[in-house]
XYZ file of C-alpha atoms in Angstrom:
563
model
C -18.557 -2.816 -16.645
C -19.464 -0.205 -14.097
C -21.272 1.737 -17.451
C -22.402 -0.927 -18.622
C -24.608 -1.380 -15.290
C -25.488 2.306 -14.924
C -26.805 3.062 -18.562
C -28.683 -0.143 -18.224
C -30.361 0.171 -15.215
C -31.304 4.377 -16.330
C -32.667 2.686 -19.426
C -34.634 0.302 -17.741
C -35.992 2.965 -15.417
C -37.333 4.550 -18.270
C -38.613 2.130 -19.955
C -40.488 1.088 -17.024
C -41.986 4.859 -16.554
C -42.985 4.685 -19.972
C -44.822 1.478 -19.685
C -49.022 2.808 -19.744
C -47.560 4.655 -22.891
C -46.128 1.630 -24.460
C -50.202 0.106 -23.503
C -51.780 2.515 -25.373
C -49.767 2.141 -28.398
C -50.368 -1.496 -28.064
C -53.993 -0.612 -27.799
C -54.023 1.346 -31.004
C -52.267 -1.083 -32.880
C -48.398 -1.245 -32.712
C -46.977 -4.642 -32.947
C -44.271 -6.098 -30.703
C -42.028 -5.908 -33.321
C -42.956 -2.256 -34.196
C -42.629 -1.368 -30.398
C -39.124 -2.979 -29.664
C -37.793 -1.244 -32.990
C -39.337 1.845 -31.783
C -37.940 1.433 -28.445
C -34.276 0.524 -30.175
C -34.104 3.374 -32.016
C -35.160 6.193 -29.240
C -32.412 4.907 -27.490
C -29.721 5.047 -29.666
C -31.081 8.151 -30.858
C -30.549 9.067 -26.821
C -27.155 7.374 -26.611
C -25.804 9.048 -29.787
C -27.311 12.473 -28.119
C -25.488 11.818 -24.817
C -22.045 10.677 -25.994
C -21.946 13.330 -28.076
C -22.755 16.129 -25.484
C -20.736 13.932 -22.767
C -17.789 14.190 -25.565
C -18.617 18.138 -26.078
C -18.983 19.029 -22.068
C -15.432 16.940 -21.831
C -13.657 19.436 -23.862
C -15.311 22.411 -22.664
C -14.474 21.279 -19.043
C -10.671 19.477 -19.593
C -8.868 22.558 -18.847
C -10.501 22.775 -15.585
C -9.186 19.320 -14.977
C -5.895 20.047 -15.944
C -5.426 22.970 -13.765
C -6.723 20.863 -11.149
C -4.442 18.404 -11.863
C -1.964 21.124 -11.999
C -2.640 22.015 -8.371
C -3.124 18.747 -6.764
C 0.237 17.157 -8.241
C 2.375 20.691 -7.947
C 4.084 20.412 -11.332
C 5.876 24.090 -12.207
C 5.317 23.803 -15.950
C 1.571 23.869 -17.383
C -0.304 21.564 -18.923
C -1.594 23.340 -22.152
C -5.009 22.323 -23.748
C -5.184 20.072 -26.348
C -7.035 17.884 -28.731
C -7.295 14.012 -27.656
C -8.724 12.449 -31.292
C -7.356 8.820 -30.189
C -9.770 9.163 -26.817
C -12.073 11.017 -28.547
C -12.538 8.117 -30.873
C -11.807 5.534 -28.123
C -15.188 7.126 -25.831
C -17.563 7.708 -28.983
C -17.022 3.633 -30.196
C -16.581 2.435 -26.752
C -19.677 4.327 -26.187
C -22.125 4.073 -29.041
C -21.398 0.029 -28.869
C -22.294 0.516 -25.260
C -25.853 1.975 -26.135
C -25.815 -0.767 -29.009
C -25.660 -3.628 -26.722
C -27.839 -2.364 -23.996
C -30.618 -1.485 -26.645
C -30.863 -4.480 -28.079
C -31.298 -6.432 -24.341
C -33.800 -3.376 -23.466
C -36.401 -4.679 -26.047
C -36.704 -7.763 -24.013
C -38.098 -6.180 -21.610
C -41.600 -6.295 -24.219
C -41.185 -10.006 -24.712
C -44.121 -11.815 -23.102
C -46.012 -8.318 -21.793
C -49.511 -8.839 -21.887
C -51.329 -5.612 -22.974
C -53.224 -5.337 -19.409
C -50.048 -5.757 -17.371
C -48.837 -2.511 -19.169
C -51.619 -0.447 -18.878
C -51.781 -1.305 -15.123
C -47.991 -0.454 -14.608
C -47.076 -0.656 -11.019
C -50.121 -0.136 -10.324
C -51.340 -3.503 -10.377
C -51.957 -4.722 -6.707
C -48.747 -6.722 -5.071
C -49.082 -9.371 -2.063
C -47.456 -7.914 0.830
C -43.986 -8.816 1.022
C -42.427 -11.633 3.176
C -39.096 -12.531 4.468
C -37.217 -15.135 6.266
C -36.163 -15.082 9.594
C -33.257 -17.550 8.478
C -32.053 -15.464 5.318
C -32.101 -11.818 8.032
C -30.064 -13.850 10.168
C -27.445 -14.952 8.140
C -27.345 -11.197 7.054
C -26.326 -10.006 10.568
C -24.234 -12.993 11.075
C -22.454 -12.676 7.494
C -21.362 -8.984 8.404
C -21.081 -9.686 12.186
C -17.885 -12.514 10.874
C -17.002 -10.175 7.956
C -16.243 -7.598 10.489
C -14.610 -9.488 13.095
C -12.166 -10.824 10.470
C -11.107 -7.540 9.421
C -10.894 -5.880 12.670
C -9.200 -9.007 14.147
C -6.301 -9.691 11.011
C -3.056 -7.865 10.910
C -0.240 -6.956 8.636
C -0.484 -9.129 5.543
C -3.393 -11.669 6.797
C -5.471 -8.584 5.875
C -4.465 -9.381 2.055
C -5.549 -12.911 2.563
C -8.071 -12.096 4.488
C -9.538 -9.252 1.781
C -11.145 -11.934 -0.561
C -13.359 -13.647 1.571
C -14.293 -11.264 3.945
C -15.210 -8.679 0.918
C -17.630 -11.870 0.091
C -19.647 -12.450 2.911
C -19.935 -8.693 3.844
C -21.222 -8.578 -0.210
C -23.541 -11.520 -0.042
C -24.828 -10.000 3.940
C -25.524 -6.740 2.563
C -28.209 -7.932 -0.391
C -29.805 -10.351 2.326
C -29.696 -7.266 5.097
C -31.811 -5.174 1.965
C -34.012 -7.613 0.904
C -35.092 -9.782 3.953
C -33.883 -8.145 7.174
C -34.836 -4.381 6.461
C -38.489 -5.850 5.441
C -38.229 -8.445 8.275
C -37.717 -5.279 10.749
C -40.501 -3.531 9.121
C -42.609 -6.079 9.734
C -41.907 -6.493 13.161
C -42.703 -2.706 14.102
C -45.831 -3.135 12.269
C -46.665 -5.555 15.426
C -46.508 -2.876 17.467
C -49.830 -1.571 17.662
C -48.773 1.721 19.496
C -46.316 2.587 17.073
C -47.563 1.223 14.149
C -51.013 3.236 14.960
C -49.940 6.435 15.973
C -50.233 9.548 13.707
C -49.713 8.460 10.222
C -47.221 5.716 11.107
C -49.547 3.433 9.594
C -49.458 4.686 5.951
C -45.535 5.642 6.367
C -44.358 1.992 7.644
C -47.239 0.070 5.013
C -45.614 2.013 2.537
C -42.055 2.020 3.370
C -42.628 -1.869 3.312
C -42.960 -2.045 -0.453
C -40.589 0.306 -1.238
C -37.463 -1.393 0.581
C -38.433 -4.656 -1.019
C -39.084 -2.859 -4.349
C -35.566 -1.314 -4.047
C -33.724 -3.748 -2.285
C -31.545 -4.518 -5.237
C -30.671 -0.534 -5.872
C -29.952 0.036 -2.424
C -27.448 -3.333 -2.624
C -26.069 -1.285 -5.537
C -26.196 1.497 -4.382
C -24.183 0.417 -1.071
C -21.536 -1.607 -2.992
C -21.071 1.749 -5.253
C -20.271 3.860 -2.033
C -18.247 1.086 -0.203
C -15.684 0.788 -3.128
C -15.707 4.715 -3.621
C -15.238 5.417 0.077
C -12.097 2.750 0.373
C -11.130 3.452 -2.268
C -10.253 7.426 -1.843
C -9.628 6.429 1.833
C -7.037 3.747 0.833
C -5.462 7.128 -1.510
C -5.128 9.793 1.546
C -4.639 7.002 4.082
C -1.301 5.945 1.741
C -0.205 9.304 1.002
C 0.017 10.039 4.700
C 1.765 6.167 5.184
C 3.885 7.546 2.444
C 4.793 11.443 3.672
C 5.203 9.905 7.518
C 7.894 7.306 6.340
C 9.941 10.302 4.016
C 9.560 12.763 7.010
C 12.672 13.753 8.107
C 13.928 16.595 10.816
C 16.812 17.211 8.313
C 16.902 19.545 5.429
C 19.776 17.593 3.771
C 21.714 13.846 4.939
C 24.353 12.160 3.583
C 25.300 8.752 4.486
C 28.373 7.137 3.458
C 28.138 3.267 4.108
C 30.700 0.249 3.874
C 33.187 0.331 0.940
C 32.668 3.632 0.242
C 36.141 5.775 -0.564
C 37.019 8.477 1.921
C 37.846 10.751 -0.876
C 34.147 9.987 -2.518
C 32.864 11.028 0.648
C 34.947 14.155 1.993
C 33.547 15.699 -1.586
C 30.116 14.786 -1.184
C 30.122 16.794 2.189
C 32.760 19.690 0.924
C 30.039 19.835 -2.107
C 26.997 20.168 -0.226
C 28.504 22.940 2.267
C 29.209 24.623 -1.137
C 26.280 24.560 -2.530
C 24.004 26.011 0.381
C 26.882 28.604 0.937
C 26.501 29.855 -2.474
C 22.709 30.177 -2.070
C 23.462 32.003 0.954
C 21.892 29.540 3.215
C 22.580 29.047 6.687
C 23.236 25.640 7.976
C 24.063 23.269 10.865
C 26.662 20.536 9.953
C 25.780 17.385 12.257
C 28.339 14.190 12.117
C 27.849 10.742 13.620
C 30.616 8.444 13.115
C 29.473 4.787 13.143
C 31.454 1.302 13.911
C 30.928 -2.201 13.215
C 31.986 -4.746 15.718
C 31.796 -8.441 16.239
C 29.853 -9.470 19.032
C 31.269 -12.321 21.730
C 28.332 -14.556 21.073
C 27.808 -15.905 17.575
C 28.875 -14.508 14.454
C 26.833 -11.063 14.403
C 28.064 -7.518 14.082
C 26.617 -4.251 15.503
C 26.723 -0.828 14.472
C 28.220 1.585 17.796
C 28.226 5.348 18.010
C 29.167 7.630 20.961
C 26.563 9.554 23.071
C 28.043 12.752 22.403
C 27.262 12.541 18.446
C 23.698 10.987 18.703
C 22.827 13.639 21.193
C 23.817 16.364 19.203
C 21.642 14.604 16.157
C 18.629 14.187 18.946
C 19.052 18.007 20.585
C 18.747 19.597 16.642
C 15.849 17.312 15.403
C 14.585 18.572 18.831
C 14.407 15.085 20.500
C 15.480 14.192 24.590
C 19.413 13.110 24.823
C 20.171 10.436 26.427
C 22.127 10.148 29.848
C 24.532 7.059 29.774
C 26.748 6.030 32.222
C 30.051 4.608 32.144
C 29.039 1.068 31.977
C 25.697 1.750 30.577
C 24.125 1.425 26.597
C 21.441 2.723 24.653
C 19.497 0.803 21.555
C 17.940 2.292 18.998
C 16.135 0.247 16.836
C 12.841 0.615 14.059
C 11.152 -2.137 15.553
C 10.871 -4.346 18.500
C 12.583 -8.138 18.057
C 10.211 -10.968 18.755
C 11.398 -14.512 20.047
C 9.879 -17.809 18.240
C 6.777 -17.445 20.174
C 5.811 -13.965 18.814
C 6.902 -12.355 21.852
C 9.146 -9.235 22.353
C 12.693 -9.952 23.381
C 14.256 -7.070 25.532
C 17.974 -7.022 25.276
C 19.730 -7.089 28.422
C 23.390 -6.253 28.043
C 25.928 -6.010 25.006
C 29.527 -7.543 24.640
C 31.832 -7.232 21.610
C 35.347 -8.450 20.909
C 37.959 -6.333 22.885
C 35.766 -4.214 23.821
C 36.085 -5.231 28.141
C 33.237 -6.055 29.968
C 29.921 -5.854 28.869
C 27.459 -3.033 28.524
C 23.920 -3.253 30.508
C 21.772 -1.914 27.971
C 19.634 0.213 29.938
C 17.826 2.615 27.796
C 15.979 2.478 24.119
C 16.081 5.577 21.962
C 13.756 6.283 18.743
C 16.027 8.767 16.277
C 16.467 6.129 13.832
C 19.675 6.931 11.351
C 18.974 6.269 7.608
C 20.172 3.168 6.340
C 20.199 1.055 9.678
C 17.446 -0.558 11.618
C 19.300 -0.634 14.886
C 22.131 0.314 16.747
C 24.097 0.985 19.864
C 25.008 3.994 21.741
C 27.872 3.787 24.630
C 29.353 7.221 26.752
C 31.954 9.075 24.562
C 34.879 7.523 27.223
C 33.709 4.119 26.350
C 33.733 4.369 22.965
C 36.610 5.989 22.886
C 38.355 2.856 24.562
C 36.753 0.124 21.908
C 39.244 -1.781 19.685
C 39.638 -0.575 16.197
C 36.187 -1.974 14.321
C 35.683 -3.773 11.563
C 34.863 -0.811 9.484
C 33.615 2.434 9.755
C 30.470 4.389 8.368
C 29.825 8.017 8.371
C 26.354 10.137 8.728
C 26.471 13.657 7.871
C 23.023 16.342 8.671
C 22.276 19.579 7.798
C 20.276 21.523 10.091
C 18.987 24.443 8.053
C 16.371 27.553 8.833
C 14.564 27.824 5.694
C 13.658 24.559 4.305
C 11.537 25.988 1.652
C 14.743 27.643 0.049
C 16.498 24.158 -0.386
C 14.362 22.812 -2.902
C 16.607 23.864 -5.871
C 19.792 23.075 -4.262
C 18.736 19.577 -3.303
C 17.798 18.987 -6.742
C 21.090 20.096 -8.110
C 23.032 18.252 -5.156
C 20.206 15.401 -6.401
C 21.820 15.031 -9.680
C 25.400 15.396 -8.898
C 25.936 12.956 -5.984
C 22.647 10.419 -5.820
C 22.295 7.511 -4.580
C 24.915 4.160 -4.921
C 25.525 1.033 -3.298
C 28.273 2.709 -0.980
C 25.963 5.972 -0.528
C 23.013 8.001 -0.516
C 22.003 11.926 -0.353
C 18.451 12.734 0.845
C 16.726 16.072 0.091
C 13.700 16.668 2.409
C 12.261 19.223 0.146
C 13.373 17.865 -3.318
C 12.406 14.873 -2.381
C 8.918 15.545 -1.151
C 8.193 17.017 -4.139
C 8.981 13.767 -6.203
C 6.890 12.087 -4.313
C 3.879 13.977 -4.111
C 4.047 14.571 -8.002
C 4.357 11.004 -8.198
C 1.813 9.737 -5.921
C -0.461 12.654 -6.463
C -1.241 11.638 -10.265
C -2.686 8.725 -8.852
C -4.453 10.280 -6.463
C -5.558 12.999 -8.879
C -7.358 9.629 -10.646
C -8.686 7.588 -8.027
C -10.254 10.707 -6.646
C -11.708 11.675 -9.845
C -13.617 7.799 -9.852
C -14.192 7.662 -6.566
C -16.530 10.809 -7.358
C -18.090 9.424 -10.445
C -19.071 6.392 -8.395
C -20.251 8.196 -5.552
C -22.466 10.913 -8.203
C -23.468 7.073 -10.231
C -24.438 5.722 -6.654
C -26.791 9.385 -5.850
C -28.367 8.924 -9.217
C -29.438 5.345 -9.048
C -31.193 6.365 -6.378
C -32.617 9.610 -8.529
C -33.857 7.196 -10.915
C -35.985 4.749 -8.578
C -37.377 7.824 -7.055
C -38.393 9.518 -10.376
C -39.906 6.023 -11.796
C -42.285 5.867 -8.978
C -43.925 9.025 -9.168
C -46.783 9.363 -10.992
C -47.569 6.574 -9.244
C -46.757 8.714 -5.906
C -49.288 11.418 -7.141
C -52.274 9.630 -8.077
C -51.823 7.881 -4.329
C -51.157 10.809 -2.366
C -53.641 13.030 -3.815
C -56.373 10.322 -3.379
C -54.987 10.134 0.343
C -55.435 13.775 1.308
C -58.825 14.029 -0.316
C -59.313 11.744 2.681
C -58.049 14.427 5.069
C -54.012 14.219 4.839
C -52.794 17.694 5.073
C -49.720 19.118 2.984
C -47.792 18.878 5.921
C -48.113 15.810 6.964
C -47.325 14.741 3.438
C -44.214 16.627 3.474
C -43.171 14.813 6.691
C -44.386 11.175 5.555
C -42.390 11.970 2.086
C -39.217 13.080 4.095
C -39.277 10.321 6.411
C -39.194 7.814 3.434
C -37.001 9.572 1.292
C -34.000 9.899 4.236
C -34.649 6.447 4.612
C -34.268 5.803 1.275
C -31.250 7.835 0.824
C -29.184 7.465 4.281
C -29.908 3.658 4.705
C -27.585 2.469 1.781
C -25.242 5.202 2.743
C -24.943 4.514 6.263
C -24.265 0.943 5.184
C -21.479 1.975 3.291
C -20.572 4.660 5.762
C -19.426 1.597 8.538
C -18.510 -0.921 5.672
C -15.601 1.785 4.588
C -14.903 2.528 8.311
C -14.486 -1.207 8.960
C -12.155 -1.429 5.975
C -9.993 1.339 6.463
C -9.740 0.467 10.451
C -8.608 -3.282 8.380
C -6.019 -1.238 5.621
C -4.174 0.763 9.180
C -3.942 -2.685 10.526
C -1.991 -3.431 7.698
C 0.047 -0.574 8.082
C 0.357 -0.792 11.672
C -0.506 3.188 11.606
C -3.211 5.048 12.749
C -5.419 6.991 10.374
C -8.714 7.871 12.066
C -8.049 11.456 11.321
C -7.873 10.818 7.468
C -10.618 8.130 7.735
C -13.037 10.830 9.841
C -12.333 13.382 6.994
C -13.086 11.167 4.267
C -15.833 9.553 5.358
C -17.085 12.757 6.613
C -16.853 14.187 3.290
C -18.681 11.981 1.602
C -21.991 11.933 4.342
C -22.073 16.206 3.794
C -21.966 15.624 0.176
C -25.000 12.932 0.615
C -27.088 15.143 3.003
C -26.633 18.144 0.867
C -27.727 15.908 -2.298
C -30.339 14.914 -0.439
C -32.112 17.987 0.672
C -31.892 19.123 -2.844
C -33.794 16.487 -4.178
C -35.839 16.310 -1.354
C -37.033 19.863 -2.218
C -37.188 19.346 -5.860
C -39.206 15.920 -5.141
C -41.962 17.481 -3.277
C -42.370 20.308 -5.341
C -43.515 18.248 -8.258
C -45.491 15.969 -6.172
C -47.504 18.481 -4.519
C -47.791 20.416 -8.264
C -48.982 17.257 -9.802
C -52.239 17.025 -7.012
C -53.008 21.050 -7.844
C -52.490 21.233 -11.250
């Protein structure tokens, strides 16, 4: 679809360049029917020539991209060159019925042409455009509730909420192009002292025609930008979400939970001490024994361990240890309990079955154990007086010095003890790996359309700017016969042409701020610094795009008034 669009609308451009040519041909004696079939065949002719040299460049440059990929996903074996016939075959139909399709609607654009309105062109003269006050209003109140909505929604109402706010901010953007930005214009034309000063009078009566003429490619241009900037933002802002929840301050853990054999786990820990002993690593062995116990009140259960083992867990993953008393209780849980209402509960004191008199829980903790949500943490003497529990869970850490060295012997420990229902085994580095070879081929993607969009989004613009200008040099040269100097020109040209540029890109800029602030919502994590980056990206790309066409731009305009 997104082709589809693009080769159209380059066509079109074309075409419309072309249309003084298509007069004199006309003049001379074409036909319509002549003309369209003329106009049919140069562009397949042109859509044969560019699939084939898109399909040539693709092979010449696929290596690159798979050394890239290479990189970005970290895979240790390479990916070797080779010959893709069934998407070879796949882009040249795909493709040439592409250029079929769109050729075929092109010649429409003859149908009813009268021979003067092609001669004229664009020149012909156009009433000044209008707006409506109502229509630029409902722009800046569209986005103003588009906005609010997806700064003001959290967790999953920002699903719900992604729908109807991505319509209004759609349908506010085309009215904020084509009635408020010519609405504004028209209101700083009132003001004589700016509107009158310098050559502000031929840059805003100019600039008037060309936002309404390009209203509609700067809409496109926008929407282009705002799906490639979320979209890539969305990528990095999940592969952070992603490496922050695997983060660990453990090289290895083993967990052995409810029903699991004492046997199956004594083996699982004599096997990993074997392993990094025989790849002469040195290690830390960390234990943390917890218990399950019924609570006074209801039927519940809750998971106990003493201070003495979470402290030595917190002091190696270089955390503060906690300071219990003798009475006293520490929870640790992944995320704060809320009451019917919505609002936080704090927990005031904890009681189980035989265990004496309660515990005032006095103190909340953040080293969260694998596997559990929340638990308790009483002084070793305490502990040491509770009933016999329920049952009885174990939590095993390796503390090693050279985490880069475990990636083999995580795999190996990987594949011999896994993960079951009564057990798991984490690798830190094996298991970053797998995910960033994982996640990273869809990154490796996204980014790789993400940029086509963005490049699509710089050339629409390319187009519009190259279709007006012979029309540019016949009215500038007639202008500075009339005493306009070259630099002047160069500043009126530059004014219009970072308008023209950085307008629909600025609009984007905020729209994929606004969504990304509306995606960490979801998340309830922060990621301005990813955002920043992103975003930031894309506007140095954009300037540095601009200044090159901005050079190349006024180079032919100023060689078309000499030559």
């Amino acid at each position: 679809m997104f082709s589809f669009f693009f080769v159209l609308y380059s066509m079109s451009a074309f075409i419309k360049s072309r249309s003084k040519e298509f007069g004199l041909l006309t003049m001379f004696g074409i036909t319509n029917m002549q003309l369209r079939r003329l106009v049919f065949i140069e562009n397949m002719v042109i859509g044969l020539g560019a699939t084939l040299a898109g399909i040539a460049s693709g092979l010449v440059l696929v290596k690159l991209l798979l050394l890239a990929a290479e990189s970005l996903i970290g895979i240790d074996e390479k990916l070797p060159f080779y010959m893709p016939y069934q998407a070879l075959a796949l882009t040249f139909a795909a493709f040439m019925l592409l250029f079929l399709f769109i050729s075929l609607f092109t010649v429409l654009f003859f149908r009813g042409n009268k021979l003067i309105d092609l001669l004229k062109g664009s020149s012909k003269p156009r009433p000044e455009p209008h707006a409506s006050i109502w229509l630029s209003l409902a722009a800046l109140v569209l986005i103003g509730i588009g906005y609010g909505v997806s700064l003001a929604v959290e967790r999953l109402a920002v699903v719900y909420a992604l729908l109807p706010v991505t319509v209004m901010v759609v349908i506010g953007t085309y009215f904020l192009f084509t009635q408020l930005s010519v609405y504004t214009i028209r209101a700083l034309k009132r003001n004589r002292e700016l509107f009158w000063r310098r050559t502000n009078l031929l840059f805003f009566s100019d600039l008037a025609y060309r936002m309404k003429d390009n209203a509609r490619t700067f809409f496109l241009v926008t929407v282009l930008s705002t799906v490639a900037f979320s979209a890539i933002g969305a990528l990095v802002g999940f592969k952070t979400v992603l490496m922050k929840s695997i983060e660990k301050p453990f090289a290895f853990e083993y967990s052995s939970y409810k029903g699991n054999s004492p046997e199956r786990s004594a083996a699982a820990v004599d096997l990993i001490e074997r392993e990094l002993r025989a790849e002469g690593i040195g290690f830390t062995k960390l234990k943390a024994e917890l218990r399950s116990y019924k609570l006074t009140s209801g039927n519940g259960a809750v998971m106990i361990v003493s201070e003495s083992e979470y402290n030595s867990l917190v002091k190696a993953a270089g955390s503060k240890p906690l300071q219990l008393g003798v009475n006293e209780a520490a929870v640790i849980q992944f995320s704060k309990e809320k009451d019917e209402k919505g609002e936080s509960t704090i927990e005031r004191e904890l009681a189980v079955e035989g265990g004496g008199e309660p515990l005032q829980i006095t103190q909340s903790a953040a080293f969260f154990i694998p596997g559990y949500s929340k638990y308790y943490v009483v002084d070793d003497d305490r502990f040491a007086r509770l009933p016999a529990p329920q049952s009885s869970e174990g939590y095993y850490a390796f503390d090693v010095h050279n985490l880069e060295a475990t990636e083999a012997v995580g795999q190996r420990l990987h594949d011999k003890i896994g993960r079951s229902q009564n057990d798991s085994f984490f690798s830190l580095a094996f298991d970053v790996k797998q995910l960033l070879q994982g996640y990273s081929a869809v990154m490796f993607v996204g980014l790789f359309v993400g940029a086509v969009f963005f490049v699509a989004s710089g050339s629409f613009l390319y187009f519009r700017l190259y279709t007006d200008l012979a029309d540019d040099k016949a009215k500038y040269a007639s202008i500075m016969k009339l005493g306009l100097t070259s630099r002047e020109l160069s500043k009126i040209v530059t004014r219009q042409m970072a308008i023209l540029f950085f307008l629909p890109i600025g609009i984007a800029l905020i729209h994929g701020a606004v969504a990304l602030t509306a995606m960490q919502s979801m998340f309830n994590y922060t990621l301005v610094k990813e955002s920043a980056i992103v975003l930031s990206a894309f506007a140095i790309i954009q300037i540095v795009y601009f200044m090159v066409i901005r050079s190349g731009y006024l180079r032919q305009l100023r060689s078309g008034m000499t030559g």
